[in-house]
Coordinates of C-alpha atoms in Angstrom, one line a residue:
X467 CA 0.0 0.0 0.0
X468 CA 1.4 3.2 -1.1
X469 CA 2.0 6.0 0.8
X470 CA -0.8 9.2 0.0
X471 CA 0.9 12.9 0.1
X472 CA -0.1 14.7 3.1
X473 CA -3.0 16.9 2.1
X474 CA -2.3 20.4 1.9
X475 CA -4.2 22.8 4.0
X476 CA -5.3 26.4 1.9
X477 CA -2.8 28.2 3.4
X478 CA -0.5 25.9 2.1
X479 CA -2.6 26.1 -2.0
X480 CA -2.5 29.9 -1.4
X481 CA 1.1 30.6 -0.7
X482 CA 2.0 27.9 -3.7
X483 CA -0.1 29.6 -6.0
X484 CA 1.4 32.6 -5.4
X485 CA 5.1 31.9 -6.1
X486 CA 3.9 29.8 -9.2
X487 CA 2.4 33.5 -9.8
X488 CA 5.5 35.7 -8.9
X489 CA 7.3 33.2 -10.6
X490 CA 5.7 33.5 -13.3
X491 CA 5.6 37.4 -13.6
X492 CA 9.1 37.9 -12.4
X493 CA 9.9 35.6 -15.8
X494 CA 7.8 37.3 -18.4
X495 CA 9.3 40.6 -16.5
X496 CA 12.7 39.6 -17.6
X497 CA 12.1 38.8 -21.1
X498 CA 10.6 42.8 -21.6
X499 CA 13.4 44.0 -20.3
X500 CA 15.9 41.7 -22.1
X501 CA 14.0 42.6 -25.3
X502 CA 13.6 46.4 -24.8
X503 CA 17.5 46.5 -24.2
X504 CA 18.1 44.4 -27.2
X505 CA 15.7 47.2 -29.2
X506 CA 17.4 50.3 -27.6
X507 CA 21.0 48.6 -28.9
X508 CA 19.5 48.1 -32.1
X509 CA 18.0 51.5 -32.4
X510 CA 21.6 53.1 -31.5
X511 CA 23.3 51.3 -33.6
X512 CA 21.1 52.4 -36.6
X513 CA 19.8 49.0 -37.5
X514 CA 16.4 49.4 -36.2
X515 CA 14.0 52.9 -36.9
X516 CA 11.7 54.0 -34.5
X517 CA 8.6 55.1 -36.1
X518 CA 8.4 58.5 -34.4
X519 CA 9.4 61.5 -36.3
X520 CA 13.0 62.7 -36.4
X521 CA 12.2 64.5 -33.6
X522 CA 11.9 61.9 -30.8
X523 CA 15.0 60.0 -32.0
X524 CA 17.7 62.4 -32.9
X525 CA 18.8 65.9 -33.2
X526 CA 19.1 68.2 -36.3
X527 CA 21.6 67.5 -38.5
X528 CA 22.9 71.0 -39.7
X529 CA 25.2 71.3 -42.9
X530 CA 28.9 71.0 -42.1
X531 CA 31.5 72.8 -44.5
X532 CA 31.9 70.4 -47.6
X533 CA 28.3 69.7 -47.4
X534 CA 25.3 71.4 -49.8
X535 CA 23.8 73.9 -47.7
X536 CA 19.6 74.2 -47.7
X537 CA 18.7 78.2 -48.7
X538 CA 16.7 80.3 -46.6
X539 CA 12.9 78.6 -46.0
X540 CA 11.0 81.0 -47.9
X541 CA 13.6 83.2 -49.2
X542 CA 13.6 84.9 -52.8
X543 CA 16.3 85.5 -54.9
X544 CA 18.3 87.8 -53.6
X545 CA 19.1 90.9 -56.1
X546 CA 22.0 90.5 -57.8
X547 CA 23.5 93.7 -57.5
X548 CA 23.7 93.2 -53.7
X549 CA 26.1 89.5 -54.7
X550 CA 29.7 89.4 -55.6
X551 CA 31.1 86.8 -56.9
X552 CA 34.8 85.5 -58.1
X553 CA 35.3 83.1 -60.7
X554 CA 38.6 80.7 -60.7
X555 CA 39.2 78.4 -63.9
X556 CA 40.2 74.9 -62.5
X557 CA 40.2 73.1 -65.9
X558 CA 42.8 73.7 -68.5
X559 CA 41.0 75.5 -70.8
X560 CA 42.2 79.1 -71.1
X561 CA 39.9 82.7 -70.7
X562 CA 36.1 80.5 -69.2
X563 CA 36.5 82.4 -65.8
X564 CA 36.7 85.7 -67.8
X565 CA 33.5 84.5 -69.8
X566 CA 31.3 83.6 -67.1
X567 CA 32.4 86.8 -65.6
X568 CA 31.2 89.1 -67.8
X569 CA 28.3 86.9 -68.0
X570 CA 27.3 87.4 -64.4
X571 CA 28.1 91.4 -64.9
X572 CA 25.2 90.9 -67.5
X573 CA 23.2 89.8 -65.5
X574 CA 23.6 92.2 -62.9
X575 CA 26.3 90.4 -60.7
X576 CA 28.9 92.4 -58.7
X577 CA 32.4 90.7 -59.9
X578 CA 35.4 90.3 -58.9
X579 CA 38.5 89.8 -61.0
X580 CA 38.6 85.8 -62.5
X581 CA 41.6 83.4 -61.2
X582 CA 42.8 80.5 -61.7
X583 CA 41.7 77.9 -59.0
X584 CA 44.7 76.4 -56.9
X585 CA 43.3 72.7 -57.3
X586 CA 41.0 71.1 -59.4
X587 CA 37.6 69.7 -59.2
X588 CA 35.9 67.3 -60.3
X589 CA 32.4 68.1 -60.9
X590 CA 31.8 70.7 -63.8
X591 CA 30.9 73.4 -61.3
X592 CA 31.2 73.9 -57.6
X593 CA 29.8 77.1 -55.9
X594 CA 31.7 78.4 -52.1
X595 CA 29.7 80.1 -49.9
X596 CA 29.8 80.8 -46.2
X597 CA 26.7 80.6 -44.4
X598 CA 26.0 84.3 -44.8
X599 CA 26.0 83.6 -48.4
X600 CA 24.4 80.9 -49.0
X601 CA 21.2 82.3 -50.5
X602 CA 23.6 84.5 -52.9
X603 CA 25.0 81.0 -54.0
X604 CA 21.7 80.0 -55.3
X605 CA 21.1 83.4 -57.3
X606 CA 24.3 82.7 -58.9
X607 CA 24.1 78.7 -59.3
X608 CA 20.9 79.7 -61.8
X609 CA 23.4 80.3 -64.2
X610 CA 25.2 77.2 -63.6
X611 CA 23.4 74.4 -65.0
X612 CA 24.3 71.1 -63.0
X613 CA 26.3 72.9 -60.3
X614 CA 26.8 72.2 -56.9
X615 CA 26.6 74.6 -53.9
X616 CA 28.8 73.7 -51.4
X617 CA 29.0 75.4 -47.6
X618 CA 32.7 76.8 -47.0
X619 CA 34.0 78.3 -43.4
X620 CA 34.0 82.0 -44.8
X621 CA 32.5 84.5 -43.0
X622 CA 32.2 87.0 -45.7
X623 CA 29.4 87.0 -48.1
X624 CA 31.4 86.9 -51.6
X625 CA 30.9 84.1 -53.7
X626 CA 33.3 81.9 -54.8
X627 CA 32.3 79.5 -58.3
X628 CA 34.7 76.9 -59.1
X629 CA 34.7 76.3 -63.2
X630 CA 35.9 72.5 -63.2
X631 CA 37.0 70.0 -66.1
X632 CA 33.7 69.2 -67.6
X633 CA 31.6 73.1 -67.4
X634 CA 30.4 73.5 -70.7
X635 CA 30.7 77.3 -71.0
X636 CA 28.8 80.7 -70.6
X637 CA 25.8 80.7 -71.4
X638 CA 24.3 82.3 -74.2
X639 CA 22.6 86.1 -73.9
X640 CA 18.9 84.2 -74.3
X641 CA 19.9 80.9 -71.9
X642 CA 21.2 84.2 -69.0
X643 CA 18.0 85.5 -69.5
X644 CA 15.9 82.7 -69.0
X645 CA 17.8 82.1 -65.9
X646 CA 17.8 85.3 -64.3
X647 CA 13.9 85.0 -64.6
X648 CA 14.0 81.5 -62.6
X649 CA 13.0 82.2 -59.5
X650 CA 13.3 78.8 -57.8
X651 CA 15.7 78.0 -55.2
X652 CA 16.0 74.5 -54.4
X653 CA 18.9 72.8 -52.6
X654 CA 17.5 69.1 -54.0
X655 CA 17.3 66.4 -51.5
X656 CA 20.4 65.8 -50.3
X657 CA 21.0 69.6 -48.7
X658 CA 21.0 70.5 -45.1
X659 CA 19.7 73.4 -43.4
X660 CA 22.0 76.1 -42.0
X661 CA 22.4 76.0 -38.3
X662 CA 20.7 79.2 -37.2
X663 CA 22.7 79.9 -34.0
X664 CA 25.9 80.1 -36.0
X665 CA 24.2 82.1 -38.7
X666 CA 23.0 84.6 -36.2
X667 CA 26.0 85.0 -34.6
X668 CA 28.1 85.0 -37.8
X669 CA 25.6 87.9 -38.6
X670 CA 25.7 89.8 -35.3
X671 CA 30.1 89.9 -35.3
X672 CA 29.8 90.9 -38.6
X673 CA 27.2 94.5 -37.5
X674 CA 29.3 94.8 -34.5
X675 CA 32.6 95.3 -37.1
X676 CA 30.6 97.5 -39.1
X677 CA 29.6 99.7 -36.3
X678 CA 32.7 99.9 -34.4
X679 CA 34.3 100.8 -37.9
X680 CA 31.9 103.3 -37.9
X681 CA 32.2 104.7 -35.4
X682 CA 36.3 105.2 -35.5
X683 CA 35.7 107.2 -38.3

């Protein structure tokens, strides 16, 4: 005759229950947390996207120098009597900085004297700008088809375009024209906005110069 298990009393039920509960939540409690830490690795490694906005997962990425700067939200073309702009010839072809030159004094342009570039590029036209001038960049990029605006550390407002191996020339009195009527000004998809802070401080040295120059006079 086999021996029965001594029957246990509801106390006993209860407090068994209960640890097969705790148990039980303390378990599934440790797979969340092992999963939400496997998530949040995931997430900072860039493997896995949240899907908030930009906003609740990382900061705003402002343009750097070397990349292409967005121009003003809302902006227009800026008039082009109030841009200058330099020309430098990095191909080997001989007098196409002095031909866009006086292409952009057509069209209304403040210019500097053409140069030669001290290196070359390779894309058929890159525009320098600081980020004071980086609307200015995009008045004159209208008459640069295919070009490139590029953010530089100047803190001037002149604008430097870059004439590289493959730019295909001046354009001609109707093609200027045409362009000085376009009054888009799109930095494409790739383009990042201006950091404002830097902007307005660029902004503020630059009226403190001008008054304490004016004032010395």
């Amino acid at each position: 005759m086999t021996d029965q298990p001594p029957r246990q009393t509801p106390r006993q039920r209860y407090l068994e229950h209960r640890q097969r509960t705790q148990s039980l939540t303390f378990s599934i409690t440790a797979m969340v947390m092992s999963l939400l830490v496997i998530v949040s690795l995931l997430v900072l490694m860039g493997i896995v996207k949240l899907p908030f906005g930009d906003e609740f997962s990382a900061g705003v990425d402002y343009a750097e120098v070397g990349d292409t700067p967005c121009p003003s939200s809302g902006s227009s073309i800026p008039d082009p009597s109030t841009v200058t702009v330099q020309v430098l010839n990095a191909s080997s072809r001989q007098g196409v900085a002095g031909a866009a030159t006086s292409m952009l004094q057509g069209a209304g342009f403040t210019t500097l004297d053409p140069g030669n570039a001290d290196a070359a590029v390779i894309s058929a036209v890159e525009i320098d700008a600081g980020p004071r001038a980086v609307d200015a960049a995009y008045a004159v990029a209208r008459f640069f088809p295919d070009s490139r605006v590029t953010l530089t550390s100047s803190t001037d407002t002149t604008v430097t375009v870059v004439l590289g191996t493959f730019y295909e020339g001046a354009l001609s009195t109707e093609e200027a024209q045409s362009a000085a009527s376009d009054t888009a000004m799109s930095g494409g998809g790739t383009c990042l906005p201006v950091d404002p802070g830097m902007l307005a401080k660029l902004t503020a040295d630059q009226s403190g110069q001008s008054g304490a120059t004016q004032s010395g006079e």
